[in-house]
Short mmCIF file of C-alpha atoms in Angstrom, two decimals:
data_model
loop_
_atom_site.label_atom_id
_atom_site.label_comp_id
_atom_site.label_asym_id
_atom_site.label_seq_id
_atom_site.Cartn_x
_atom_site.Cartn_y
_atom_site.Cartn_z
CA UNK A 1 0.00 0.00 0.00
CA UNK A 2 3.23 2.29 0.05
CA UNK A 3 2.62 3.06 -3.79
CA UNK A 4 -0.93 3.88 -2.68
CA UNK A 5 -0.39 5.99 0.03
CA UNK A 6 2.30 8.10 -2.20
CA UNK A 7 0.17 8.38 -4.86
CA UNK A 8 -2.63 10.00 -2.53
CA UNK A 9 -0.26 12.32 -0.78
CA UNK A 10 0.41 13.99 2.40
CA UNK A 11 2.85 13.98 4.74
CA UNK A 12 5.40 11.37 6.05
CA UNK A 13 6.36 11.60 9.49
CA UNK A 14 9.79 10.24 11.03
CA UNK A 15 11.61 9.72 14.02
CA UNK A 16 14.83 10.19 14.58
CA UNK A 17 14.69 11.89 11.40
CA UNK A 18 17.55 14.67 12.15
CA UNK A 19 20.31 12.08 10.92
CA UNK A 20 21.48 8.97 9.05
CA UNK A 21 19.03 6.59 7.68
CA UNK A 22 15.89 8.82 9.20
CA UNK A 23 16.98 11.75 7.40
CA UNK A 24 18.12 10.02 4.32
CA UNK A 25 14.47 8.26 4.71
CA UNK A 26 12.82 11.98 4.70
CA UNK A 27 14.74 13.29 1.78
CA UNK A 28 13.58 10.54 0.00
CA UNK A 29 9.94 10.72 1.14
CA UNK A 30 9.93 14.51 -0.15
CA UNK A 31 11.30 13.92 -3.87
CA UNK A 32 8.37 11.57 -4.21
CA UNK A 33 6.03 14.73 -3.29
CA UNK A 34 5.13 13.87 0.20
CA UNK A 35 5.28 16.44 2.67
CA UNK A 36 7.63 15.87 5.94
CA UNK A 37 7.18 15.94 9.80
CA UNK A 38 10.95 15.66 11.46
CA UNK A 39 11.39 14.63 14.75
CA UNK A 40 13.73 14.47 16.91
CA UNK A 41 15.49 15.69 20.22
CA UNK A 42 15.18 19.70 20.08
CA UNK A 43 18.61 20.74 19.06
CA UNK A 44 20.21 22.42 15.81
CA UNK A 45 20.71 19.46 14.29
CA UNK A 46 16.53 18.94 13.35
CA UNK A 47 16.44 22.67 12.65
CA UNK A 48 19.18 22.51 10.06
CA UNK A 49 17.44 18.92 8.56
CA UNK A 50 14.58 20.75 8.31
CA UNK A 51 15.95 23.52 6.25
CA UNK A 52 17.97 21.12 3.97
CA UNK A 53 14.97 19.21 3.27
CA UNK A 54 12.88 22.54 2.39
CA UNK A 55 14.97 23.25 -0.50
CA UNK A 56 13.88 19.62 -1.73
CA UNK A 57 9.95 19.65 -1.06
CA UNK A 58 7.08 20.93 -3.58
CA UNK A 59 6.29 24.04 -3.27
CA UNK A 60 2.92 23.00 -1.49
CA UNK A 61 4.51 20.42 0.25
CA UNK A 62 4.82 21.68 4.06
CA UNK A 63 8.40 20.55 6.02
CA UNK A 64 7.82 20.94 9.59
CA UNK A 65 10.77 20.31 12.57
CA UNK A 66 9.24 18.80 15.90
CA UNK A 67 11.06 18.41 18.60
CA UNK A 68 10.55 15.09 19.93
CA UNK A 69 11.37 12.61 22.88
CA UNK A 70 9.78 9.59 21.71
CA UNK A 71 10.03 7.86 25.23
CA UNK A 72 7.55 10.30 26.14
CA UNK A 73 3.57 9.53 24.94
CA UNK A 74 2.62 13.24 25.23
CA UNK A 75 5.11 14.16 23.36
CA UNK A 76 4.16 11.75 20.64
CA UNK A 77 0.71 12.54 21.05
CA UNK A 78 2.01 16.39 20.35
CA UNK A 79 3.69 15.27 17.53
CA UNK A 80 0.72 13.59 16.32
CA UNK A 81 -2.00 16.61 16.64
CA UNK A 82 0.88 18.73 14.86
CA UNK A 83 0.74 16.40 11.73
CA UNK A 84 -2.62 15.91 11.32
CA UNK A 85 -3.18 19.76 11.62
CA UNK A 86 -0.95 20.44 8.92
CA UNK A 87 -2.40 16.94 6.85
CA UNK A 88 -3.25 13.81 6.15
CA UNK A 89 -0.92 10.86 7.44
CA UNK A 90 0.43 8.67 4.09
CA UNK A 91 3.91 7.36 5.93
CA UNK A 92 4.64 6.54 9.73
CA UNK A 93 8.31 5.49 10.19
CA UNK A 94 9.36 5.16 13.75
CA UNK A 95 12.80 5.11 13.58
CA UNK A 96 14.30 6.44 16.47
CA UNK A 97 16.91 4.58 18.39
CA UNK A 98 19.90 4.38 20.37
CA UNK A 99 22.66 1.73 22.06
CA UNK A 100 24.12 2.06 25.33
CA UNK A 101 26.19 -0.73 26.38
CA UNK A 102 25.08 -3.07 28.66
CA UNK A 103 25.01 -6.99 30.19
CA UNK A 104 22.62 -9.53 31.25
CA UNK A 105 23.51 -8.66 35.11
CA UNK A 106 24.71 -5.23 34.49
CA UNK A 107 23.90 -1.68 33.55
CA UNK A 108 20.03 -1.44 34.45
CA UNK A 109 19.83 2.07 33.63
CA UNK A 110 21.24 1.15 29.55
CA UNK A 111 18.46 -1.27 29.73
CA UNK A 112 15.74 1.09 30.58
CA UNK A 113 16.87 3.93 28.31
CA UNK A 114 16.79 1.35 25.43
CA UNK A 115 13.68 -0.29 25.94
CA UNK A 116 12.12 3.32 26.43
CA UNK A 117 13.26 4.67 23.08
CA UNK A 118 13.68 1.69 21.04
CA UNK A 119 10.43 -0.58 21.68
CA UNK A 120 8.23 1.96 23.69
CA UNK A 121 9.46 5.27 21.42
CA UNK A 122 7.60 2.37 18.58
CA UNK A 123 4.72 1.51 20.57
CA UNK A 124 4.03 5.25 21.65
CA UNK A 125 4.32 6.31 17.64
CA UNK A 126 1.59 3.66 16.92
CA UNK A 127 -0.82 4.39 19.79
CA UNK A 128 -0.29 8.35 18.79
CA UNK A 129 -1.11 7.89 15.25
CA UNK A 130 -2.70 5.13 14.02
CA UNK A 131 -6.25 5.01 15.37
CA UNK A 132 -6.60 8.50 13.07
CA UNK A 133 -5.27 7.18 10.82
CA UNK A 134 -7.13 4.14 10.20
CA UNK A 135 -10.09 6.46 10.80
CA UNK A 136 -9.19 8.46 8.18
CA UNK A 137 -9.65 4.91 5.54
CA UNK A 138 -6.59 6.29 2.94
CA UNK A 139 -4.36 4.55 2.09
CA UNK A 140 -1.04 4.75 4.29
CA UNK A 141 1.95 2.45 5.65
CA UNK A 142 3.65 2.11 9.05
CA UNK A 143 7.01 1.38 9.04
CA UNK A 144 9.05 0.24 12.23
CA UNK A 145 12.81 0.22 12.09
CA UNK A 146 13.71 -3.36 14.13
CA UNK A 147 17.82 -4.65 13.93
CA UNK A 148 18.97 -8.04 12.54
CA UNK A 149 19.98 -8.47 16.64
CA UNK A 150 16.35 -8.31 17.48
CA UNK A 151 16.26 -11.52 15.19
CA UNK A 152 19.13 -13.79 15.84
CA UNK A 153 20.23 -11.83 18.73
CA UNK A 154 23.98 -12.43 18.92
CA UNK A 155 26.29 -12.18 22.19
CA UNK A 156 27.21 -8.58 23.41
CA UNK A 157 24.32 -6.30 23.92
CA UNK A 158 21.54 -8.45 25.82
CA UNK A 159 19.63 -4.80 26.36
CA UNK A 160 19.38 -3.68 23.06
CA UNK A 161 18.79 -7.01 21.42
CA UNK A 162 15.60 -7.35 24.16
CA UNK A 163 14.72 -3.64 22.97
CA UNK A 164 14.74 -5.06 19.03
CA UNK A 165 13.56 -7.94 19.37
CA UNK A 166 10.11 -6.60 21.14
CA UNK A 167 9.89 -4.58 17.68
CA UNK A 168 9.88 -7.13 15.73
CA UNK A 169 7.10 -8.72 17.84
CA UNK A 170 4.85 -5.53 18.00
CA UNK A 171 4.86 -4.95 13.80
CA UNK A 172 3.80 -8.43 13.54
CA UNK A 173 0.93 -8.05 15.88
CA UNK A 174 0.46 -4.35 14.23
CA UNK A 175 0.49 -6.14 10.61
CA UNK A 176 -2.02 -8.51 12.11
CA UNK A 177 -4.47 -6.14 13.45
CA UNK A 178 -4.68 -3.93 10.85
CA UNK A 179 -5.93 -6.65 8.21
CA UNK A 180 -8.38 -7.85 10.62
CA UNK A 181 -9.76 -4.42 11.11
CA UNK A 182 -9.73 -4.56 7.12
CA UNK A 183 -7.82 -1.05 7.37
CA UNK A 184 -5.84 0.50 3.94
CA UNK A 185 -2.82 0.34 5.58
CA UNK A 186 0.50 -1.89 5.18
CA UNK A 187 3.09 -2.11 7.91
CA UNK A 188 6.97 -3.21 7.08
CA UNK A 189 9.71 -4.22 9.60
CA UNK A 190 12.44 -2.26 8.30
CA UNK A 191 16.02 -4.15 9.28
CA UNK A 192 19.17 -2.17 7.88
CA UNK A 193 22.41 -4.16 7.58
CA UNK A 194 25.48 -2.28 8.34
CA UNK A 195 25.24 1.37 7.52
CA UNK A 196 27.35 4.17 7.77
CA UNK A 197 26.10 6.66 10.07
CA UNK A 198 26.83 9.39 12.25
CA UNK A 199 27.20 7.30 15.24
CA UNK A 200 29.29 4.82 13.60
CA UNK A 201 31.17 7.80 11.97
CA UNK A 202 31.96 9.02 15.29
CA UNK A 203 34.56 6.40 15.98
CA UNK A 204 35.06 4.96 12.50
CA UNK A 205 36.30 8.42 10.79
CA UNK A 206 36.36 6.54 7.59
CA UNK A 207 33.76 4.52 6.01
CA UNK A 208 34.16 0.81 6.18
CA UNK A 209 34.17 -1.35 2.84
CA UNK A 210 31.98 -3.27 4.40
CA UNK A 211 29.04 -0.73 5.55
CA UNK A 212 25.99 0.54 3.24
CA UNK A 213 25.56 4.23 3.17
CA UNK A 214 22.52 5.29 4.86
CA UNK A 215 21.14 6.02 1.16
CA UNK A 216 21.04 3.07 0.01
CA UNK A 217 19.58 1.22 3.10
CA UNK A 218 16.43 3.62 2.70
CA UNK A 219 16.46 3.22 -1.11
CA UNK A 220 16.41 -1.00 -0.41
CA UNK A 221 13.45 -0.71 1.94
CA UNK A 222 11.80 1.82 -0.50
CA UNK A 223 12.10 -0.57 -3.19
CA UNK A 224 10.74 -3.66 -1.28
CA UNK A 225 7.96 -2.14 0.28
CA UNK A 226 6.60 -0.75 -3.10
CA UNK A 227 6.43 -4.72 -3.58
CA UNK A 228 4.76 -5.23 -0.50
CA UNK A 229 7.51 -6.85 1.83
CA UNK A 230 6.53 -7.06 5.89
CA UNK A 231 10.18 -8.46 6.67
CA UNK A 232 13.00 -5.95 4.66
CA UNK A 233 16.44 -7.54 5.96
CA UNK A 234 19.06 -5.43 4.08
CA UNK A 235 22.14 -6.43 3.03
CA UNK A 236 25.32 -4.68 2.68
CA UNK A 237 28.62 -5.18 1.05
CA UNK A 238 29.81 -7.94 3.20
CA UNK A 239 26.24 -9.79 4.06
CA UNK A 240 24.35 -10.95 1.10
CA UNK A 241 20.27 -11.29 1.64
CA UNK A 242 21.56 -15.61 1.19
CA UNK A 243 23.95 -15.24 4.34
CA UNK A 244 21.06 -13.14 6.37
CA UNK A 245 18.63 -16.05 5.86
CA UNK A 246 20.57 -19.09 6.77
CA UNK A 247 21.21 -16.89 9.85
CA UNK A 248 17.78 -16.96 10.32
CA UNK A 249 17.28 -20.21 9.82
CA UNK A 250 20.06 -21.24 11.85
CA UNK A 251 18.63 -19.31 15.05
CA UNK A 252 15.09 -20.79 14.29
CA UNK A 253 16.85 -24.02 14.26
CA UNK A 254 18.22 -23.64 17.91
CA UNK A 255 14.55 -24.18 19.00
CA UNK A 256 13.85 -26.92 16.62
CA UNK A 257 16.93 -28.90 17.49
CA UNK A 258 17.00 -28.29 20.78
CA UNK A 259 20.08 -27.00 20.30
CA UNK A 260 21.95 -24.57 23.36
CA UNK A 261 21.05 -21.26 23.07
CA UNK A 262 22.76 -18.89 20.85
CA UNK A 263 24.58 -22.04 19.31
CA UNK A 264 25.91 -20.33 16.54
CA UNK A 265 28.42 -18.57 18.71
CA UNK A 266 28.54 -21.74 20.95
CA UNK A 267 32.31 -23.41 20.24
CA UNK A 268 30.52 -26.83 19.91
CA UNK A 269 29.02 -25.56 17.20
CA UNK A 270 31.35 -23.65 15.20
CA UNK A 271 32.20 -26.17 12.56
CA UNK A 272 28.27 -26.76 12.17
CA UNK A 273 27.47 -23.71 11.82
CA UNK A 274 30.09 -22.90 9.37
CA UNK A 275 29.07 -25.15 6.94
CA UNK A 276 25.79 -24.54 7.47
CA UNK A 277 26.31 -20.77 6.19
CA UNK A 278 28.35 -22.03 3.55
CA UNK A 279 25.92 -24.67 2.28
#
């Protein structure tokens, strides 16, 4: 229903939409026609998105800068009234995020920042928005920006895999509900691979070889939800969409076989696993 939604216009609102793949989303969303709602934390940094992305919109295509704490319901309600006083709704990406280090035994306070802006920063986006904008029967998508380590959830950051992980859950359920309430509206789990960002550029001053610029992350979840993909893994120059799903399958398989948690970091398993992903 992406196509759909376009094609009727309006506005596309994102989170975390000041930077990296939210802002490359939003530049994106306004050279198709759509008018944007950035948000973000107040700051320079959404002001000066803002006025990049002005120079790209229609001329009757309104930009607007919101500042934003997504862990906060009012102030996604807020940012809710504020869109649907300036139009209607075609494109819902809650993309905000962050990482903070933490352990299974260790750094409660990571945890809790985490789940508040990664899974509840989601939730609060769709309880804000979409009940108006089912009611308003056009055509529109949702999309909700997971991580690969919501999915297989590999050793090293128990609190934000938890955080991911409970996205992925909630856009199923969302993708779910809205067919049964027989509402025009898709929803996609958007899953970047490795992408160069401003975080990442903060301690990698050079892009790696490896890593997708944030471009062409949004440009690969464009394209596959104009053909109606729910799941949009990206790849990147070192993981191939082939390598992400025997991942997959390999972490389904843990439950299957009854195999030890997390056995494809587990040394038992190394040589299985190997071949596995080679197969």
């Amino acid at each position: 229903m992406y196509t759909d939604a376009v094609a009727a216009g309006g506005l596309a609102v994102v989170t975390g939409g000041a930077s990296g793949v939210g802002f490359a989303a939003a530049e994106r969303f306004a050279q198709a026609g759509l008018g944007v709602v950035l948000a973000d934390l107040p700051g320079d940094a959404l002001e000066q998105a803002a006025e990049r992305l002005r120079s790209l919109a229609a001329a009757n295509a309104p930009v607007l800068a919101v500042p934003t704490d997504v862990s906060k319901a009012q102030d996604l309600a807020a940012l809710a009234d504020a869109a649907f006083d300036a139009g209607d709704v075609a494109v819902l990406m809650n993309n905000a995020g962050i990482a903070r280090p933490s352990g299974s035994w260790e750094n409660p306070d990571a945890w809790r920042a985490m789940i508040e802006v990664n899974l509840f920063g989601v939730l609060n986006g769709v309880q804000a928005f979409l009940p108006r904008m089912i009611a308003a029967a056009r055509p529109a998508a949702v999309v909700n920006t997971g991580s690969k380590q919501g999915i297989t959830t590999p050793p090293g950051n128990p609190g934000y895999n938890v955080s991911k992980a409970g996205v992925k859950v909630l856009t199923e359920m969302l993708a779910h509900d809205l067919r049964q309430a027989e509402a025009p509206i898709s929803a996609h789990l958007f899953v970047p691979g490795f992408t160069y960002t401003a975080m990442i550029a903060s301690f990698m001053p050079e892009k790696p070889a490896a890593a997708w610029t944030s471009e062409q992350t949004v440009d690969h979840l464009l394209t596959r939800m104009a053909a109606g993909d729910f799941y949009i893994l990206c790849p990147d120059n070192d993981v191939t969409p082939e390598r992400d799903q025997r991942r997959v399958a390999w972490a389904l398989g843990d439950i299957l076989e009854n195999r030890p948690a997390l056995s494809r970091w587990h040394p038992d398993y190394a040589d299985a696993f190997a071949a596995f992903e080679k197969s």
